[in-house]
Amino acid sequence: MRRWLWVRASFGCLGVAGLAGCSGGGESPSSRSPDMGADNAAGVSSEPAAGGGGSQEPGGGAGGPENGGSAGADSAPTKGDDGVDGDAPEVKPDGVPSACPAAPTLSEESTSRTQVTVDLRFGMQALTFGEPNELAEAGTVMPTNLRFYLSQFEVLRGEERVAATLLDGAGEPAPYGVQLVNAEAPESLTFALAAPPGDYDGLAFLFGLSTACNALLGPAGPPLDEASQLKWPHSLGFLFLRFEGQVSSDAAPAVPALIHMGAAVGEKGGAPWIFVRAPSGSAGDAIELELPVDGLLDAAMTETDLSDFKLLDPLTQVGPETEAGERLRRAAEGGDLFRWLP
Amino acid sequence: MGLDVVLGLQVVWGLPAALGLLTACEGAPGRVVECDGGARGDASVGCSAKSDSGLAPPILGRVAQPAGFAFSLADTAPADNPLTEAAASLGRRLFYDPVLSRDRTVSCANCHQQRYGFSDPARVSEGVRGQTGERNAPHLANLAWVRAGLFWDGRAATLEEQVLQPISNPVEMDLDVERAVTRLADDPQYVQAFEAAFGVRPDEEHLARALASFVRALVSTSSPYDRYLAGDSEALGASATRGLRLFFGERAECFHCHSEGTLTNDGYFNNGVFEEGGDIGRQELTGRSGDLGKFRVPSLRNVAVTAPYMHDGSLATLEDVVDHYADGGSGHPSTDVQIHPLVLTAEERADIVAFLESLTDREFLSAPELGPLKSP
């Protein structure tokens, strides 16, 4: 079994001077404990427990709770706030919140900050958006649209998972707890998280939206609005990732020019959980996550039996772009799409 | 199940909005309130606005929050240019005044005519001395909610930035903005109007704010599609309903750019109009290969009256537009990969056109508050 080394001072006070309790270490952080309800008052909705109610569409939450799997039932808190108050989102009887609040709140314990940067790569190079990027084998891909959601952030200490709160540019909890990463908008590649102070050795997040956010009805503000280009009116829910590009004629025929990833019907049909562990010997209070876009394309070409694949709206025709998206979604779950750079 | 569920869900979330609209004086932003004298106001900007010279109802008195829009109109205005009746009224006067053109013959309204959804029925508009540009005049509706750039190429980040550019454009109004301001400052009525709206004499910054305020107030909310979004499942006829399902479904896939509610995702796409040697669009701004032939996705509000279509006005009718997409565009290699030939019957094409026609808001096209000032 692989041993993970502790990351030193991974949660500090990056850029936030004078914040109370902002020591970069010391007191034990809270975990998924009876305080989970309070943590989730920060508005970070988690996947509903298997078999739990709350979501309106068939198939509800994401996959199982095994290593690399979704939060699911195994990581549900043993106790939680089972009431509803004016500030906290509604919490279902099993203690798991079901709301997708537009204005999350921050728990008092989450006094530490860390910055996360998504480093989009293509092969050995940084991704060049809007220009040809060379494929390892023949040909090039020119991305003309690449955007995706990340949400439900957690920091990891061994097997322990601690909710983290996504912050906006002003240091306030970000709307819906959702980050829209847009390759054309460099400012969207960097964001801050708040969590209880402590040492952590990993990061987990959804590559997409929680079931609660994916079930959001009616007009919503950014980043869940029309300008996200990820609204999916014909089906229930949102796109989690949208890739469009131009593939050169000398590339392999299977290289997809279009990938639209969203949720699927079924218990394991939600957004994939991504788990990244700090590399050995890493230290510091910022996290750089590498995401190779050619790796995305490879994942979207994974040979997968899609005979059971249905979009949340069963009357909607599945096209090649949604099939590519589903291959990506299944390959991403528990895979190594993202890498924590030293 | 399936699409019926989707439609049912639209009714579910639309109904509270509809109920809200029927409740007077709730004070919630975006809700319509009844004001004295029968005028209707947006609660977030108040009932206190007086009409411009008393000759028409207040501009902001007609405003409601469109169904399918997340924010109220007031929330779209920047902090340094909050939306007020005085600013919007001043902007309206300026919009229709040819004093802002070199030879005093061309106003904003020459190229943005209300009955055409504030667009121009000409392929390209005529500026001073009969000069013409190269791009079709965009229609103006619901621009308050645009967050990702204005003009066909997105070169203006905000309305305040956009509104001054046609004034100084040599083929449009061809008047240096400084000179425009001088003209306004020499007019006692404008001096008074600027003082009333902003507490300052005419200057470039407040000229922009006034015009932006009026354009921001051009809100189109009363089409049959809006009524459908608000919960009236009978608002569209059978053909338009079929067209809606095609439009927002994976058959026609129009929603990839023209999303629900706003009918635009504010993005930039090469929709297959570009041909070699043509207008390079957004690439002129960014220099990126991938932006060749990309133009801003316009909202399709009132599209039935904003012909001709596309950035160059090259498509004369809605039928031509549907055929263009069904044919897969021009076939140039830069065409967005989502544009591909569609298999649509003649009836289905007609259904899509019927849906597009349901986006027409007759009230917006004739509202006197948005038209030119009438002489006393």
Tab-separated table of N, CA and C in Angstrom, chain A residues 141 243-247 252-259 296-301 320-321 324, chain B residues 337:
chain	number	residue	atom	x	y	z
A	141	VAL	N	-4.336	19.261	-32.462
A	141	VAL	CA	-5.666	19.623	-31.992
A	141	VAL	C	-5.636	21.092	-31.606
A	243	PHE	N	-15.784	20.487	-24.500
A	243	PHE	CA	-14.569	20.658	-25.295
A	243	PHE	C	-14.974	20.686	-26.754
A	244	GLU	N	-14.498	21.678	-27.454
A	244	GLU	CA	-14.643	21.735	-28.906
A	244	GLU	C	-13.308	22.152	-29.488
A	245	GLY	N	-12.942	21.541	-30.566
A	245	GLY	CA	-11.670	21.889	-31.175
A	245	GLY	C	-11.626	21.450	-32.615
A	246	GLN	N	-10.536	21.795	-33.233
A	246	GLN	CA	-10.340	21.368	-34.623
A	246	GLN	C	-9.179	20.389	-34.643
A	247	VAL	N	-9.471	19.231	-35.154
A	247	VAL	CA	-8.479	18.167	-35.224
A	247	VAL	C	-7.952	18.109	-36.651
A	252	ALA	N	-5.291	10.776	-35.823
A	252	ALA	CA	-6.053	9.529	-35.854
A	252	ALA	C	-7.545	9.847	-35.902
A	253	PRO	N	-8.305	9.064	-36.631
A	253	PRO	CA	-9.735	9.374	-36.812
A	253	PRO	C	-10.510	9.395	-35.508
A	254	ALA	N	-10.025	8.652	-34.516
A	254	ALA	CA	-10.798	8.563	-33.277
A	254	ALA	C	-10.643	9.784	-32.386
A	255	VAL	N	-9.685	10.644	-32.663
A	255	VAL	CA	-9.479	11.800	-31.780
A	255	VAL	C	-10.730	12.667	-31.827
A	256	PRO	N	-11.338	12.882	-30.688
A	256	PRO	CA	-12.617	13.600	-30.710
A	256	PRO	C	-12.428	15.103	-30.835
A	257	ALA	N	-13.234	15.717	-31.657
A	257	ALA	CA	-13.239	17.174	-31.756
A	257	ALA	C	-14.289	17.782	-30.840
A	258	LEU	N	-15.155	16.914	-30.350
A	258	LEU	CA	-16.264	17.388	-29.518
A	258	LEU	C	-16.409	16.451	-28.333
A	259	ILE	N	-16.408	16.998	-27.143
A	259	ILE	CA	-16.686	16.202	-25.945
A	259	ILE	C	-17.652	17.003	-25.083
A	296	LEU	N	-7.293	14.129	-21.499
A	296	LEU	CA	-8.760	14.186	-21.595
A	296	LEU	C	-9.220	13.511	-22.880
A	297	LEU	N	-8.538	13.848	-23.957
A	297	LEU	CA	-8.919	13.265	-25.240
A	297	LEU	C	-8.751	11.750	-25.214
A	298	ASP	N	-7.654	11.301	-24.634
A	298	ASP	CA	-7.436	9.852	-24.526
A	298	ASP	C	-8.549	9.197	-23.724
A	299	ALA	N	-8.901	9.840	-22.620
A	299	ALA	CA	-9.965	9.285	-21.774
A	299	ALA	C	-11.279	9.228	-22.532
A	300	ALA	N	-11.504	10.205	-23.385
A	300	ALA	CA	-12.744	10.249	-24.158
A	300	ALA	C	-12.750	9.218	-25.281
A	301	MET	N	-11.612	8.581	-25.506
A	301	MET	CA	-11.538	7.546	-26.531
A	301	MET	C	-11.429	6.161	-25.907
A	320	PRO	N	-22.385	11.487	-30.767
A	320	PRO	CA	-20.977	11.124	-30.555
A	320	PRO	C	-20.300	11.987	-29.505
A	321	GLU	N	-20.730	13.253	-29.382
A	321	GLU	CA	-20.077	14.109	-28.393
A	321	GLU	C	-20.463	13.711	-26.980
A	324	ALA	N	-18.581	10.489	-26.209
A	324	ALA	CA	-17.203	10.814	-25.820
A	324	ALA	C	-17.174	11.339	-24.390
B	337	VAL	N	-16.923	23.027	-35.070
B	337	VAL	CA	-17.174	21.613	-35.280
B	337	VAL	C	-18.628	21.239	-34.970
